[in-house]
CSV table of C-alpha atoms in Angstrom, one decimal:
chain,number,residue,atom,x,y,z
A,1,SER,CA,104.8,136.9,86.6
A,2,ILE,CA,105.9,133.4,85.6
A,3,PRO,CA,106.9,133.0,81.9
A,4,LEU,CA,104.7,130.3,80.3
A,5,THR,CA,107.8,128.7,78.7
A,6,SER,CA,109.3,128.1,82.1
A,7,THR,CA,106.5,125.7,82.9
A,8,ILE,CA,105.6,122.2,81.8
A,9,SER,CA,102.0,122.7,80.6
A,10,SER,CA,99.8,121.9,77.6
A,11,SER,CA,99.6,125.6,76.9
A,12,ALA,CA,103.4,125.9,76.8
A,13,LEU,CA,103.8,122.7,74.7
A,14,LEU,CA,101.3,124.0,72.2
A,15,ALA,CA,102.4,127.7,72.3
A,16,ASN,CA,105.1,127.4,69.7
A,17,VAL,CA,104.2,125.0,66.9
A,18,GLU,CA,107.7,125.1,65.2
A,19,GLU,CA,109.6,124.2,68.4
A,20,PHE,CA,107.0,121.6,69.7
A,21,SER,CA,105.7,120.3,66.3
A,22,ALA,CA,105.6,116.6,67.3
A,23,LEU,CA,103.9,117.3,70.7
A,24,SER,CA,101.6,119.9,69.2
A,25,THR,CA,100.6,117.6,66.3
A,26,PHE,CA,100.1,114.7,68.7
A,27,ALA,CA,98.1,116.7,71.2
A,28,ASN,CA,95.9,118.3,68.5
A,29,SER,CA,95.2,114.9,66.9
A,30,SER,CA,94.2,113.3,70.2
A,31,SER,CA,91.1,115.0,71.5
A,32,SER,CA,90.8,112.5,74.4
A,33,LEU,CA,94.2,113.5,75.7
A,34,SER,CA,93.9,115.3,79.1
A,35,ASP,CA,96.3,118.0,80.3
A,36,ASP,CA,97.5,115.6,83.0
A,37,ASP,CA,98.3,113.0,80.3
A,38,LEU,CA,100.2,115.5,78.1
A,39,ILE,CA,102.2,116.8,81.1
A,40,CYS,CA,102.9,113.2,82.2
A,41,LEU,CA,104.1,112.4,78.6
A,42,ALA,CA,106.4,115.5,78.7
A,43,ILE,CA,107.8,114.3,82.1
A,44,ILE,CA,108.5,110.8,80.7
A,45,LEU,CA,110.1,112.2,77.6
A,46,SER,CA,112.3,114.7,79.5
A,47,ARG,CA,113.5,112.0,81.9
A,48,LYS,CA,114.9,109.9,79.0
A,49,GLU,CA,118.7,110.1,78.6
A,50,SER,CA,118.2,110.5,74.9
A,51,CYS,CA,116.0,113.6,75.2
A,52,THR,CA,117.2,116.2,72.8
A,53,HIS,CA,113.9,118.2,72.5
A,54,PRO,CA,114.9,121.9,72.9
A,55,TYR,CA,112.1,122.6,75.4
A,56,LEU,CA,111.8,119.3,77.3
A,57,SER,CA,115.6,118.9,77.8
A,58,THR,CA,115.7,122.1,79.8
A,59,PHE,CA,113.5,120.3,82.4
A,60,SER,CA,115.5,117.1,82.7
A,61,GLY,CA,117.3,118.3,85.9
A,62,PHE,CA,113.9,119.1,87.4
A,63,THR,CA,112.0,115.9,86.4
A,64,ASN,CA,115.0,113.6,87.1
A,65,ASN,CA,114.9,114.8,90.7
A,66,PHE,CA,111.3,113.8,91.3
A,67,PRO,CA,110.9,111.2,94.1
A,68,ALA,CA,111.2,107.6,93.0
A,69,THR,CA,108.1,106.7,95.1
A,70,PHE,CA,105.0,108.4,96.4
A,71,ASP,CA,102.9,107.8,99.5
A,72,SER,CA,99.8,106.3,98.1
A,73,THR,CA,98.0,103.1,98.5
A,74,ILE,CA,98.4,102.4,94.8
A,75,PHE,CA,102.1,101.6,95.6
A,76,LEU,CA,101.4,99.1,98.4
A,77,THR,CA,103.0,95.7,97.7
A,78,PRO,CA,100.4,92.9,97.9
A,79,GLY,CA,101.2,90.8,100.9
A,80,SER,CA,102.9,93.7,102.7
A,81,LEU,CA,101.7,94.5,106.3
A,82,PRO,CA,100.0,97.8,105.3
A,83,HIS,CA,98.3,96.0,102.3
A,84,ASN,CA,97.1,93.2,104.5
A,85,LEU,CA,95.8,95.5,107.2
A,86,LEU,CA,93.8,97.5,104.6
A,87,LYS,CA,92.6,94.4,102.7
A,88,GLY,CA,88.8,94.4,102.4
A,89,THR,CA,88.4,98.1,103.2
A,90,ASN,CA,86.8,100.8,101.0
A,91,LEU,CA,90.2,102.4,100.7
A,92,MET,CA,91.6,99.2,99.0
A,93,HIS,CA,88.5,98.9,96.9
A,94,SER,CA,89.0,102.5,95.7
A,95,THR,CA,92.7,101.8,95.2
A,96,ALA,CA,91.9,98.7,93.0
A,97,MET,CA,89.5,100.8,90.9
A,98,LEU,CA,92.1,103.5,90.5
A,99,GLN,CA,94.8,101.0,89.5
A,100,ASN,CA,92.4,99.5,86.9
A,101,GLN,CA,91.6,103.0,85.5
A,102,ILE,CA,95.2,104.0,85.3
A,103,ALA,CA,96.0,100.7,83.5
A,104,GLN,CA,93.2,101.4,81.0
A,105,ASP,CA,94.4,105.0,80.5
A,106,HIS,CA,97.9,103.8,79.9
A,107,ALA,CA,96.8,101.3,77.3
A,108,VAL,CA,94.7,103.9,75.5
A,109,LEU,CA,97.6,106.4,75.5
A,110,LEU,CA,100.1,103.8,74.3
A,111,LYS,CA,97.7,102.9,71.5
A,112,LEU,CA,97.3,106.6,70.6
A,113,LEU,CA,101.1,107.0,70.5
A,114,GLN,CA,101.5,103.9,68.3
A,115,ASP,CA,98.7,105.0,65.9
A,116,PHE,CA,100.1,108.5,65.7
A,117,SER,CA,103.6,107.2,64.9
A,118,MET,CA,102.3,105.0,62.1
A,119,VAL,CA,100.6,108.0,60.5
A,120,HIS,CA,103.3,110.6,61.2
A,121,VAL,CA,106.3,108.5,60.3
A,122,ASP,CA,108.6,111.6,60.4
A,123,MET,CA,107.9,111.9,64.1
A,124,LYS,CA,107.9,108.2,65.1
A,125,ASP,CA,111.4,108.3,66.8
A,126,PHE,CA,110.3,111.1,69.1
A,127,PHE,CA,107.5,109.1,70.9
A,128,PRO,CA,107.7,105.9,72.9
A,129,THR,CA,105.6,103.3,71.2
A,130,THR,CA,106.4,100.1,73.0
A,131,GLU,CA,105.8,98.8,76.5
A,132,ASP,CA,109.6,98.8,77.1
A,133,ASP,CA,109.8,102.6,76.3
A,134,PHE,CA,106.5,103.6,77.9
A,135,GLY,CA,105.6,101.0,80.5
A,136,LEU,CA,102.8,101.2,83.0
A,137,GLU,CA,105.4,101.9,85.7
A,138,ASP,CA,106.7,104.9,83.8
A,139,TYR,CA,103.1,106.2,83.3
A,140,VAL,CA,102.2,105.7,87.0
A,141,HIS,CA,105.3,107.6,88.1
A,142,GLY,CA,104.7,110.4,85.6
A,143,LEU,CA,101.0,110.6,86.5
A,144,PHE,CA,101.8,110.8,90.3
A,145,SER,CA,104.4,113.4,89.6
A,146,VAL,CA,101.6,115.5,88.0
A,147,TYR,CA,99.2,114.7,90.8
A,148,SER,CA,101.7,115.6,93.5
A,149,ARG,CA,103.3,118.6,91.9
A,150,ALA,CA,101.0,120.2,89.3
A,151,CYS,CA,98.8,123.2,90.1
A,152,ASP,CA,96.2,125.2,88.3
A,153,LEU,CA,96.9,128.9,87.9
A,154,SER,CA,94.9,131.7,86.5
A,155,MET,CA,96.3,133.0,83.2
A,156,SER,CA,95.9,136.5,81.8
A,157,VAL,CA,96.6,137.7,78.4
A,158,GLU,CA,97.1,141.5,78.0
A,159,GLY,CA,95.4,142.1,81.3
A,160,ARG,CA,92.3,139.9,80.5
A,161,ASP,CA,91.4,136.7,82.3
A,162,ALA,CA,92.3,133.8,80.0
A,163,GLY,CA,91.2,131.0,82.2
A,164,ARG,CA,93.1,128.5,84.2
A,165,VAL,CA,96.0,126.3,83.1
A,166,ARG,CA,97.4,123.1,84.7
A,167,LEU,CA,101.1,123.1,85.0
A,168,LEU,CA,104.4,122.1,86.6
A,169,CYS,CA,106.6,125.0,87.4
A,170,PRO,CA,110.1,124.4,88.8
A,171,PHE,CA,110.1,127.8,90.5
A,172,LEU,CA,106.9,127.1,92.4
A,173,ASP,CA,108.2,123.6,93.3
A,174,MET,CA,111.1,125.2,95.2
A,175,LEU,CA,108.8,127.3,97.4
A,176,ASN,CA,108.0,126.2,100.9
A,177,HIS,CA,104.4,124.8,100.9
A,178,SER,CA,102.4,126.0,103.9
A,179,THR,CA,98.7,125.9,104.6
A,180,THR,CA,98.9,129.3,106.2
A,181,SER,CA,100.8,131.0,103.4
A,182,LYS,CA,99.4,134.2,101.9
A,183,VAL,CA,101.3,133.8,98.6
A,184,PHE,CA,99.3,134.4,95.4
A,185,TYR,CA,100.6,133.0,92.1
A,186,GLU,CA,99.8,134.1,88.6
A,187,PHE,CA,101.5,134.3,85.2
A,188,ASP,CA,101.1,135.8,81.8
């Protein structure tokens, strides 16, 4: 079993309202917030040098060691040889669509954070509310950290199936990933 509090997941962030009051309040007030966005935000907050959040700061060593770049066409530099070779292909068309969607999602999330901070003045210092604190580059890195590392696990409560939860788990991240592995993961 993997303790829920040893993971970065929306379930863990919402599990203890006292400890995670700012994140819980924000997540509960933003119905359009996806699990990936909440985990991404947790990654960005935990990577900040000023992170003092009791839960998120325990993951700083984990999240600060994520790769700086990822192998994806979204990171190709315009004018580079790979970019030029792929120019005009369906892959680059799909990449452009993904880049546009990510930029729109970032703008929506930044606006949600700004609006939330205006209403919940007591929590405004906790969240990034400017492009300098929560830039598109930060969001893309956090999002691709989720895409490349998160997994969905079955959750059980008192022996009953409680559905699946999307999460980052440092313990699982250390395991060797193999397509022929017979390992089964679950937590309660």
